[in-house]
mmCIF file of C-alpha atoms and ligand atoms in Angstrom:
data_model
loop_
_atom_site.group_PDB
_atom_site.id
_atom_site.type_symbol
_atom_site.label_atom_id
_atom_site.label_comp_id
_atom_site.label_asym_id
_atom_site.label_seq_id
_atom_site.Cartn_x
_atom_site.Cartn_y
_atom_site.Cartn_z
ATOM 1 C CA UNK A 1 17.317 8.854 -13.923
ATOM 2 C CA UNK A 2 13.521 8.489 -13.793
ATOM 3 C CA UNK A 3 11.169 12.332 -13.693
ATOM 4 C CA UNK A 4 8.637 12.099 -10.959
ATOM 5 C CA UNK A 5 6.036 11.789 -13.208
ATOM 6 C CA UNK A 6 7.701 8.102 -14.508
ATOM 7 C CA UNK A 7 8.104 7.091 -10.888
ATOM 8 C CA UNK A 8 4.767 7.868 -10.009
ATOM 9 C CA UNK A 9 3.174 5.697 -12.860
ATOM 10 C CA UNK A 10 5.729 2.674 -12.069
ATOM 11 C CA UNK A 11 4.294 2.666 -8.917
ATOM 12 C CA UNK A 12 0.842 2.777 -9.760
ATOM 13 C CA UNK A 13 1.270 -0.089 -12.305
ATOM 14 C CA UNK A 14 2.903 -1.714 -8.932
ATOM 15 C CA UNK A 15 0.089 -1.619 -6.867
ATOM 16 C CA UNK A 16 -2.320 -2.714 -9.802
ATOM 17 C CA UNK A 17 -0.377 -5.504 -10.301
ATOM 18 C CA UNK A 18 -0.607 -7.092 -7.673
ATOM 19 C CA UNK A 19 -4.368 -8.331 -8.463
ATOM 20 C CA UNK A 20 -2.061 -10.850 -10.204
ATOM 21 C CA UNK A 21 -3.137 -9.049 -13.699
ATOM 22 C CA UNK A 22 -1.780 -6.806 -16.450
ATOM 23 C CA UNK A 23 -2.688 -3.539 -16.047
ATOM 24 C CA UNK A 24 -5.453 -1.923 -17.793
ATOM 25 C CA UNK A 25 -4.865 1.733 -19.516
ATOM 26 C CA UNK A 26 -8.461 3.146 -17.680
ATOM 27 C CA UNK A 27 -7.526 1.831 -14.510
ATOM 28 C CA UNK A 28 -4.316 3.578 -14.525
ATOM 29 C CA UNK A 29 -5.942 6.791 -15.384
ATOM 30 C CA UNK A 30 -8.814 6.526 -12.889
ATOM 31 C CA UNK A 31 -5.577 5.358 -10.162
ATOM 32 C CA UNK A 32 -3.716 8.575 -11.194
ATOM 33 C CA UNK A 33 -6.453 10.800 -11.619
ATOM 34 C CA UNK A 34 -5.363 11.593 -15.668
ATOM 35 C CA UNK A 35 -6.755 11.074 -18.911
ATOM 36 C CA UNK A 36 -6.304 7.825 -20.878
ATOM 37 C CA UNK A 37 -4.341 9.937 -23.751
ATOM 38 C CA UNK A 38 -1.536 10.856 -21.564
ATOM 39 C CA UNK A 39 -1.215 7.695 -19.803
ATOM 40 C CA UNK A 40 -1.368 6.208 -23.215
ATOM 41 C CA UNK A 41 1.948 8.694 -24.244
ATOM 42 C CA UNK A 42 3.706 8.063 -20.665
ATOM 43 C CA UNK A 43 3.407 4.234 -21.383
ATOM 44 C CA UNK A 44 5.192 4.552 -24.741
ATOM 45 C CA UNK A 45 7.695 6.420 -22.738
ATOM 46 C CA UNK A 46 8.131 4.004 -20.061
ATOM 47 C CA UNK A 47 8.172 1.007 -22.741
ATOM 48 C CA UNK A 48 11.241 2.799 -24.632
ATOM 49 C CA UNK A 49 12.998 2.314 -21.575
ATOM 50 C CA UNK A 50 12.546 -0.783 -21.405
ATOM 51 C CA UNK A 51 10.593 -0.462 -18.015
ATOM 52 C CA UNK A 52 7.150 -1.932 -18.831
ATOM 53 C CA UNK A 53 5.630 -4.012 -21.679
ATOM 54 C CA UNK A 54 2.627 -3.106 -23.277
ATOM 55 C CA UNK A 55 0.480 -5.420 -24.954
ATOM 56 C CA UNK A 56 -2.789 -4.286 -27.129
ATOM 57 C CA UNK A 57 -5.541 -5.204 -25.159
ATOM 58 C CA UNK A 58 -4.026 -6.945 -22.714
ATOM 59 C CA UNK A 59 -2.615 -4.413 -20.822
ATOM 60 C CA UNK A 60 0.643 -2.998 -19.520
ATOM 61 C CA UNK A 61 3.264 -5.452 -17.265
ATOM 62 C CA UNK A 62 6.266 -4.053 -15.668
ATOM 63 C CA UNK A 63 9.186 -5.351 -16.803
ATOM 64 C CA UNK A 64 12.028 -7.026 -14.239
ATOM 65 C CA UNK A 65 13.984 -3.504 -14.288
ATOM 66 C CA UNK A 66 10.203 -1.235 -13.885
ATOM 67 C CA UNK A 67 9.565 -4.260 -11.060
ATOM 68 C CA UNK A 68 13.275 -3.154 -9.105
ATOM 69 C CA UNK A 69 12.495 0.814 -9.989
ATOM 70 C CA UNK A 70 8.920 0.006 -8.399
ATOM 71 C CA UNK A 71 10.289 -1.882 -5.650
ATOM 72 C CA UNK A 72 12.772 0.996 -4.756
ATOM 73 C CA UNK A 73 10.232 3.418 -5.078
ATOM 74 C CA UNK A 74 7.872 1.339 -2.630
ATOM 75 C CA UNK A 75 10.922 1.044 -0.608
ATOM 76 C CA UNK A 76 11.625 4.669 -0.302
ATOM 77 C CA UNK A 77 8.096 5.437 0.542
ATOM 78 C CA UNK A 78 7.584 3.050 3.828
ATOM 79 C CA UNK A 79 10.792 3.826 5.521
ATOM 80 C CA UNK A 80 10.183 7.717 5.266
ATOM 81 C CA UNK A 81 6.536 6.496 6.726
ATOM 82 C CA UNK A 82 8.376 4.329 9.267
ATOM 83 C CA UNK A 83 10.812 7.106 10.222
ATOM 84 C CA UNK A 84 8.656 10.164 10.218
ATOM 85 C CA UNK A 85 6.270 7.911 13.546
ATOM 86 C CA UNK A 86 8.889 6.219 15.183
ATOM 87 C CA UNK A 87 11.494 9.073 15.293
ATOM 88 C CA UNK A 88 9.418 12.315 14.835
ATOM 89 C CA UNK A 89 5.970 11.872 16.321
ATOM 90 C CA UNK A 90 3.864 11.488 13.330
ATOM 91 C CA UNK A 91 0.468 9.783 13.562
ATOM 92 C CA UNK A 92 0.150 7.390 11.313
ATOM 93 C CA UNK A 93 -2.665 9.496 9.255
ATOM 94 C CA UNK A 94 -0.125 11.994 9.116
ATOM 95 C CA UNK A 95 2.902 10.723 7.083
ATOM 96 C CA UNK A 96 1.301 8.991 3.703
ATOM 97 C CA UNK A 97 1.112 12.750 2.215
ATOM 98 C CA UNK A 98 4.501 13.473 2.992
ATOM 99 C CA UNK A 99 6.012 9.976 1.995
ATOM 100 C CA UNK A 100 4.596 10.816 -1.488
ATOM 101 C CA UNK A 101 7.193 12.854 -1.491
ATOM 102 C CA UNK A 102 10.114 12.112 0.302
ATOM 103 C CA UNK A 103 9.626 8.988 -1.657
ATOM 104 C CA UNK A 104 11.475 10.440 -4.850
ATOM 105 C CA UNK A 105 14.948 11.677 -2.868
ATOM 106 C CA UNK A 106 17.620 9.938 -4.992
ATOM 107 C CA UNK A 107 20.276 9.370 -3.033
ATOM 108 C CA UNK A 108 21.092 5.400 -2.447
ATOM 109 C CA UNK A 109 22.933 6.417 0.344
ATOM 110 C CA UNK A 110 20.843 8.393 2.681
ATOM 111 C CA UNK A 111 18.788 5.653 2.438
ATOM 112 C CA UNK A 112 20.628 2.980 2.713
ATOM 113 C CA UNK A 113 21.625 4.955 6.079
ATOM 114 C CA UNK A 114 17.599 5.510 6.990
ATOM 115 C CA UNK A 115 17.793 2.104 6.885
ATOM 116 C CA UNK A 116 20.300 1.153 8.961
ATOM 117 C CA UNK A 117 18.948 3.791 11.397
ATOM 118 C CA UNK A 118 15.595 2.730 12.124
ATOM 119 C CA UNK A 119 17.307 -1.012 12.376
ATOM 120 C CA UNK A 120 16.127 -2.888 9.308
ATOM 121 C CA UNK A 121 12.288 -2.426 10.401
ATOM 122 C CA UNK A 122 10.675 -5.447 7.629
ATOM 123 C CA UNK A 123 7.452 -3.183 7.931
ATOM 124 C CA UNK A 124 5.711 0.407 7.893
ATOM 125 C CA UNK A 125 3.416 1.639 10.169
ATOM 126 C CA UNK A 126 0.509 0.336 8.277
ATOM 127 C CA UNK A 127 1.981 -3.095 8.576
ATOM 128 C CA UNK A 128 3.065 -2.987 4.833
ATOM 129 C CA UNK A 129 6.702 -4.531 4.372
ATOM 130 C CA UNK A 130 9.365 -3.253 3.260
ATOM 131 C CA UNK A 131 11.489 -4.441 0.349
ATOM 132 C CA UNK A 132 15.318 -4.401 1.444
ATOM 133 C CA UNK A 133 17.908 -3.142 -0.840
ATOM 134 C CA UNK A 134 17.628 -6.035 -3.214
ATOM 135 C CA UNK A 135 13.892 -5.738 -3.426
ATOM 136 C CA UNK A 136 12.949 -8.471 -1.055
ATOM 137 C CA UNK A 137 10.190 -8.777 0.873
ATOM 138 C CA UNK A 138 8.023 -10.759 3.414
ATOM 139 C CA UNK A 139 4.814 -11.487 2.131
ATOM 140 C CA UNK A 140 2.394 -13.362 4.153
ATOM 141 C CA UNK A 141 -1.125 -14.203 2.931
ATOM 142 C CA UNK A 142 -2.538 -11.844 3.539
ATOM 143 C CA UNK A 143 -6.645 -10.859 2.719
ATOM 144 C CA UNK A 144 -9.125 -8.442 3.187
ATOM 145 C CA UNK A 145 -11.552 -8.806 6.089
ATOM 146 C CA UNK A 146 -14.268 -8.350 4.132
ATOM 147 C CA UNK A 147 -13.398 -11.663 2.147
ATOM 148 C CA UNK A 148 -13.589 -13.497 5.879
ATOM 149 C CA UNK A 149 -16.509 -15.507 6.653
ATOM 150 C CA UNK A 150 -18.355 -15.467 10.098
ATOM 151 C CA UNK A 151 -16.538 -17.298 12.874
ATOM 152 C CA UNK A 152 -13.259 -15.818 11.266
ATOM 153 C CA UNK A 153 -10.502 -15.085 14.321
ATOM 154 C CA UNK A 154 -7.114 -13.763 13.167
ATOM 155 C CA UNK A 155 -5.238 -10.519 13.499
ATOM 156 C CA UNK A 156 -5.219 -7.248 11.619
ATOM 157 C CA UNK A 157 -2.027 -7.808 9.129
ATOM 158 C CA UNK A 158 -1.902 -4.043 7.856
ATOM 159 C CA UNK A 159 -4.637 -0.912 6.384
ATOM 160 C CA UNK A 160 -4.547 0.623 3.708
ATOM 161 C CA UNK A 161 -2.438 3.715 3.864
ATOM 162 C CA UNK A 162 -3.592 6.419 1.921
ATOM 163 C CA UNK A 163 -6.582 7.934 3.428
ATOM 164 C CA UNK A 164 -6.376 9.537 6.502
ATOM 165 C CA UNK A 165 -9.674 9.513 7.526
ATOM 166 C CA UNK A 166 -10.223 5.841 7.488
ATOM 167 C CA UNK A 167 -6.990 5.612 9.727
ATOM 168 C CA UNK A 168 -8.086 7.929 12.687
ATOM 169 C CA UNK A 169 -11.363 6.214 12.747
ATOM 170 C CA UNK A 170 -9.312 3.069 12.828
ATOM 171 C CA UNK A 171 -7.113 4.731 15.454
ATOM 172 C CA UNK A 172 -10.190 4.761 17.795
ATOM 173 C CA UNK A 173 -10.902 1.777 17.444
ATOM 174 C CA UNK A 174 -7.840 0.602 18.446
ATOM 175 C CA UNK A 175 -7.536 -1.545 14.735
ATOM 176 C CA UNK A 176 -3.674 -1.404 14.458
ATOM 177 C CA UNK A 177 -1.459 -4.234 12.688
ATOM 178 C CA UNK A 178 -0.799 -7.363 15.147
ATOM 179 C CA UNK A 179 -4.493 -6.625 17.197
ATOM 180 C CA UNK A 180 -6.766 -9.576 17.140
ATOM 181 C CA UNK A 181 -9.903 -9.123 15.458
ATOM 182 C CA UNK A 182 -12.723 -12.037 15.315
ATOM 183 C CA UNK A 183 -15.579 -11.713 12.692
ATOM 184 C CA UNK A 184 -18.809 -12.245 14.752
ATOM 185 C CA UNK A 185 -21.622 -11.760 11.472
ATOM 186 C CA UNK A 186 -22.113 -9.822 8.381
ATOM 187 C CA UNK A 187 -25.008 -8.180 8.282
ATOM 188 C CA UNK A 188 -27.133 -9.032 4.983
ATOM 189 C CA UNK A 189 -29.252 -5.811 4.821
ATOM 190 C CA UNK A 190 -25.756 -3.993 3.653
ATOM 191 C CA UNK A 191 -23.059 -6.338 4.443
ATOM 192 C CA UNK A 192 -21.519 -4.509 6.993
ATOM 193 C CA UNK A 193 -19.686 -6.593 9.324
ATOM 194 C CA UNK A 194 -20.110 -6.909 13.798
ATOM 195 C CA UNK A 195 -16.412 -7.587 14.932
ATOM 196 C CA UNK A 196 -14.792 -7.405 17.909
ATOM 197 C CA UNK A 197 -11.680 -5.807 18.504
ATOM 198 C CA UNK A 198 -10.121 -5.679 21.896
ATOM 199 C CA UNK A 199 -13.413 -7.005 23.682
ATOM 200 C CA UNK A 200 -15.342 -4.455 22.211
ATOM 201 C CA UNK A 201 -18.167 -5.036 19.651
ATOM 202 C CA UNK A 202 -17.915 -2.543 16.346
ATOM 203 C CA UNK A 203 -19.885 -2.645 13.047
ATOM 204 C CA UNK A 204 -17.835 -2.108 10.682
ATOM 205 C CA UNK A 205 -18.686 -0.859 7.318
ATOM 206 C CA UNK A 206 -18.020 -3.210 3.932
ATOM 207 C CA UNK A 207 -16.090 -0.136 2.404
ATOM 208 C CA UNK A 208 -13.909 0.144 5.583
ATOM 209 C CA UNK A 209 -13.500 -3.890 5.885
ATOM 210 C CA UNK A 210 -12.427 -3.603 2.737
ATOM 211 C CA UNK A 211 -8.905 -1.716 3.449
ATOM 212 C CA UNK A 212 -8.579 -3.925 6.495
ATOM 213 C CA UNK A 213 -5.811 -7.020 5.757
ATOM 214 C CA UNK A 214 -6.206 -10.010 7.768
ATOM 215 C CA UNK A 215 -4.058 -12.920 8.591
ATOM 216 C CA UNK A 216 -4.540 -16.160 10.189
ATOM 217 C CA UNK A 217 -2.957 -16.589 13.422
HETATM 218 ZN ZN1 ZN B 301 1.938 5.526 2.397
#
């Protein structure tokens, strides 16, 4: 069985991962708010286990068993979301916090049962998916609005999840996954970007267009 700590740095490595790159020891540290010494001793840890690879100045990959732990871990976390709005009147600024830590309950079959519950949802409230049991997921592809070019016309895929200050103020707006958004211009002075969402005209700032995940229709 994994500590919380060890769960909690698999799933970092996760999401730093996914820029398609090993992970760096600072960026792990600045991601989990620690100093590079102990991520440096929780590595070793994790490597003994067989659960990541670590390679000197490369960086640190997880391994196909740290990938599944990840993956359940990820799992864990967006059903709780997923449950805690649909079934219990959350907002969904509300329920990152306590997915954090509902997120480490080790019993395979509660949620298996959540699961079947809430129906097989294949995505959070964020409009993340959701790996089923074996760790598969729908990806689609997925990137940020700020990487859009004027002219752009899709819909918002999913935001990030984490800070709940960025999602009431996309709340008002009415920015939700599945909403069409169209890119109108980006403003060189700052790069801020003039969308509109739902008919209305916003200017959005590059920081929040950068936690905003666009697809194609
Ligand atoms: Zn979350």
């Amino acid at each position: 069985m994994l500590s919380l700590a060890e769960e909690n740095y698999l799933k970092a490595i996760y999401h730093l991962s996914l820029r398609g790159q090993a992970v760096l020891t600072n960026d792990l540290a600045a991601q989990l708010h620690t100093k590079a010494a102990s991520v440096t001793d929780m590595i070793k840890r994790l490597s003994l286990k067989a659960l990541v690879r670590h390679e000197k100045y490369y960086g640190v990959m997880l391994t196909k068993k740290g990938t599944q732990a990840a993956l359940s871990i990820v799992r864990k976390h967006r059903l709780w979301e997923t449950f805690l709005v649909q079934k219990l009147g959350f907002t969904w600024d509300e329920v990152h916090e306590v997915a954090e830590q509902l997120e480490h309950i080790q019993s395979a079959r509660l949620i298996e049962a959540l699961d079947e519950f809430l129906g097989y949802p294949s995505v959070d409230p964020h409009g993340d998916p959701i790996p089923d049991k074996t760790g598969k997921m729908t990806t689609s592809a997925d990137r940020a609005l700020s990487e859009m070019s004027p002219g752009f016309q899709g819909r918002i895929q999913a935001v990030k999840d984490s800070d709940s200050q960025l999602l009431k103020y996309l709340d008002k707006l009415g920015a939700h996954p599945g909403t069409p958004i169209q890119l109108v211009a980006i403003e060189t002075f700052d790069g801020s970007l003039e969308v509109i969402i739902r008919k209305t005209r916003y200017f959005l700032s590059r920081e929040v267009s950068q936690n905003i995940l666009v697809t194609h229709p």
